[in-house]
Short mmCIF file of C-alpha atoms in Angstrom, two decimals:
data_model
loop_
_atom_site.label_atom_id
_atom_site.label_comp_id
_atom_site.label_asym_id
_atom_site.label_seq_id
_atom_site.Cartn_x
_atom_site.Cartn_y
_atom_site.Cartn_z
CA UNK A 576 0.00 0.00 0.00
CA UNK A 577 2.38 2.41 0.42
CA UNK A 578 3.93 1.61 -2.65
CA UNK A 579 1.16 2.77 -4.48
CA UNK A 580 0.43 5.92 -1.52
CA UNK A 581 4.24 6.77 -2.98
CA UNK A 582 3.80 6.11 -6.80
CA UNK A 583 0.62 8.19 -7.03
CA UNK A 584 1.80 11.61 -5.01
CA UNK A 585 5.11 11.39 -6.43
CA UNK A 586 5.58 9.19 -9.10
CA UNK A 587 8.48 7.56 -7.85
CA UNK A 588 9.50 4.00 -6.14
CA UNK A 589 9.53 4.25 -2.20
CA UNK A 590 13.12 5.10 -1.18
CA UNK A 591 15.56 3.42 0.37
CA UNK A 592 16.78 4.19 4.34
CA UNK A 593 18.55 7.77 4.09
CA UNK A 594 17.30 7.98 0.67
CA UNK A 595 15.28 10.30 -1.83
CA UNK A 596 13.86 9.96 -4.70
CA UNK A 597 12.99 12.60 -7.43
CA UNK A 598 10.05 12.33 -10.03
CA UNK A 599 9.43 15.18 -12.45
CA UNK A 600 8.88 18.44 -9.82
CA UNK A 601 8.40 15.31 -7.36
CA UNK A 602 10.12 13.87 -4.29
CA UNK A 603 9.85 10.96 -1.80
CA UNK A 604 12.35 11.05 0.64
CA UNK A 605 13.12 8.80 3.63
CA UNK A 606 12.86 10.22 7.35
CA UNK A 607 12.25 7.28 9.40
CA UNK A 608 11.77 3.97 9.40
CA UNK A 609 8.34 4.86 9.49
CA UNK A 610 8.03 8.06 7.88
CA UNK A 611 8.45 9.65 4.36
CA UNK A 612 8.24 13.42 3.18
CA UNK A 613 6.47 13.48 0.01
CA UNK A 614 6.98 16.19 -1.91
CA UNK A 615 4.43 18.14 -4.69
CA UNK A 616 3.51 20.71 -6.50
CA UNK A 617 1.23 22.98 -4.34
CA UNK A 618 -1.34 22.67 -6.66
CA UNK A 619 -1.45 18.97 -6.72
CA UNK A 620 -1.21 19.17 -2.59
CA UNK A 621 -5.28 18.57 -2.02
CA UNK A 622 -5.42 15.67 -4.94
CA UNK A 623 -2.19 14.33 -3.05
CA UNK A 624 -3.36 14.07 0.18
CA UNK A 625 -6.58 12.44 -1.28
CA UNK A 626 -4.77 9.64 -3.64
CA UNK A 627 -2.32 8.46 -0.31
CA UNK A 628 -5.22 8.46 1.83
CA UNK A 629 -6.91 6.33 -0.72
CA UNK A 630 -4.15 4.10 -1.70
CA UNK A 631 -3.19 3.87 2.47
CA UNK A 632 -6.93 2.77 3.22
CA UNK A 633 -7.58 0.36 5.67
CA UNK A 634 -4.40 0.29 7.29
CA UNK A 635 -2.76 2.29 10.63
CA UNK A 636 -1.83 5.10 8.54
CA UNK A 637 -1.25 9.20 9.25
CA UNK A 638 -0.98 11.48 6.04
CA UNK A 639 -0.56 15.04 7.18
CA UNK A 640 0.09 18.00 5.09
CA UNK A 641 3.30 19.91 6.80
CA UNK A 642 3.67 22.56 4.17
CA UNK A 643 2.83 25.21 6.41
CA UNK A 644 4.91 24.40 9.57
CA UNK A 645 7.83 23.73 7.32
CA UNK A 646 10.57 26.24 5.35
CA UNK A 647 12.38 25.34 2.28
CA UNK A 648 15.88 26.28 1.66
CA UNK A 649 18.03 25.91 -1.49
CA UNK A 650 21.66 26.30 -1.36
CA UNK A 651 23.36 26.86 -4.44
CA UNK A 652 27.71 27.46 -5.50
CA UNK A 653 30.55 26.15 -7.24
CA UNK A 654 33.24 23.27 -6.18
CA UNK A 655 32.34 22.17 -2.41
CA UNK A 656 31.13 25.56 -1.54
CA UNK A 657 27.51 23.75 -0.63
CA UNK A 658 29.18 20.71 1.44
CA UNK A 659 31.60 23.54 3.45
CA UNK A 660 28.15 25.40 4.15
CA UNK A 661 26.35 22.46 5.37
CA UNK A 662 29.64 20.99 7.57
CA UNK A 663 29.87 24.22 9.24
CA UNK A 664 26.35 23.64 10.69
CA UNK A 665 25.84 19.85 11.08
CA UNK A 666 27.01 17.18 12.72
CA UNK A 667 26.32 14.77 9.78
CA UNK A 668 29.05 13.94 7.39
CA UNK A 669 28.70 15.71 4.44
CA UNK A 670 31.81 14.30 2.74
CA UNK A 671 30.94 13.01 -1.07
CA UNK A 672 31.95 9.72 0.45
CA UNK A 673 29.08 9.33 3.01
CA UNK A 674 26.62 11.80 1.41
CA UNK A 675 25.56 11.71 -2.46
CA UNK A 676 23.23 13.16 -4.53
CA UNK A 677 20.23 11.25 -3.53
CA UNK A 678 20.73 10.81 0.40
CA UNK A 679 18.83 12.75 3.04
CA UNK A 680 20.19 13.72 6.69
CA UNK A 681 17.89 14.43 9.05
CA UNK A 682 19.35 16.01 11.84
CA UNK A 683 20.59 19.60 13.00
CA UNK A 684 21.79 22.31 11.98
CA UNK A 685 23.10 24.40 14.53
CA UNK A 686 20.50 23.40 17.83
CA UNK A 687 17.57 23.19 15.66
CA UNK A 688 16.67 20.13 13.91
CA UNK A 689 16.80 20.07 9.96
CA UNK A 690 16.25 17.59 7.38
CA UNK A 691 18.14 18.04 3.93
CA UNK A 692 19.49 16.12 0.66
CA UNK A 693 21.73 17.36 -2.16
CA UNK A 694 19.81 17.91 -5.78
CA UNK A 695 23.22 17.58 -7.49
CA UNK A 696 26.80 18.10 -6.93
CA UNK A 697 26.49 21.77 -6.48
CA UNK A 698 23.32 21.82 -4.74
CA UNK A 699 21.31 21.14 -2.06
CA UNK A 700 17.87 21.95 -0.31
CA UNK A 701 17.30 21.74 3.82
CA UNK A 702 14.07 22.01 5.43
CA UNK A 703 13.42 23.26 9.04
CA UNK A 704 10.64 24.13 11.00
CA UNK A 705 8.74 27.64 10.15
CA UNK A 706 9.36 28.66 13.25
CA UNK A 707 12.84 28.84 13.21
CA UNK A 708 13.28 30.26 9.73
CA UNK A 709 14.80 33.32 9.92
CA UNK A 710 16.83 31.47 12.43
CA UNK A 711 17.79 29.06 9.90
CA UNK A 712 18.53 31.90 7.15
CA UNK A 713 20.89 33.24 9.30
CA UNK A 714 22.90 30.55 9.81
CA UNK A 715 23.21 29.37 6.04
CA UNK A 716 24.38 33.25 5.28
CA UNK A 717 26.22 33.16 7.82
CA UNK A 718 28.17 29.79 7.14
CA UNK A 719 28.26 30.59 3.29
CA UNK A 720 30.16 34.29 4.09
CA UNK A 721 33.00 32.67 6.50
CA UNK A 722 36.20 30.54 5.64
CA UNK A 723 36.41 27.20 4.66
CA UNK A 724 36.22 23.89 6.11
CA UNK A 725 39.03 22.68 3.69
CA UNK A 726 37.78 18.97 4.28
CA UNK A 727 36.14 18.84 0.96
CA UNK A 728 38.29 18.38 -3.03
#
């Protein structure tokens, strides 16, 4: 069932532990072992929520539309700029070695927690709590204005 909850809001396969999953403006992305972020256009949000709710039917299920409570960041630059950004904040390892195109970290960033994946090589989008989005801001300007890491090629 939640194959097909996944495949009709995003279009995608269910992804794999620390994993995400892009469809075309879609994403499914791995939180817990019993929790996904599904991401879609706003305008397919109502139809979304309908189509899991349908496809998760008749078993323990919770489909809950976070757009609100949530902030989207995307973090953009050249070389390792992103990863030096993202290590200045986070205890995760960001190192291409342990995190690819295609894996999600949910943890903190600074005291607040944080999920967040890289779109490509140069890259990557984070998601926090609304109410600690200017918070949030902060830190990524911040961390993108001072010196490098220098743990990154």
């Amino acid at each position: 069932k939640v194959k097909r909850a996944v495949d009709s809001v995003a279009g995608t396969p269910v992804p794999g532990r620390l994993s995400a999953v892009f469809g075309d403006g879609t994403a499914a992305l791995w939180m817990s072992p019993d929790e996904l972020l599904l991401i879609c256009p706003r305008d397919r949000q109502e139809t979304a929520l309908t189509e899991a709710q349908e496809a998760l039917s008749g078993s323990h299920h919770l489909v809950a539309d976070v757009s609100d409570a949530r902030a989207a960041f995307r973090l953009e630059g050249e070389g390792a700029h992103v990863r030096e950004v993202l290590a200045k904040l986070t205890p995760a390892d960001v190192h291409p070695d342990a995190f690819s195109p295609g894996t999600v970290r949910r943890t903190r960033l600074a005291q607040v927690p944080a999920a967040f994946w890289m779109a490509d090589q140069s890259s990557a989008e984070v998601v926090a709590f609304r109410s600690v989005a200017a918070y949030v801001f902060g830190l990524l300007e911040t961390a993108s204005k001072a010196g490098q890491v220098g743990h990154f090629p």
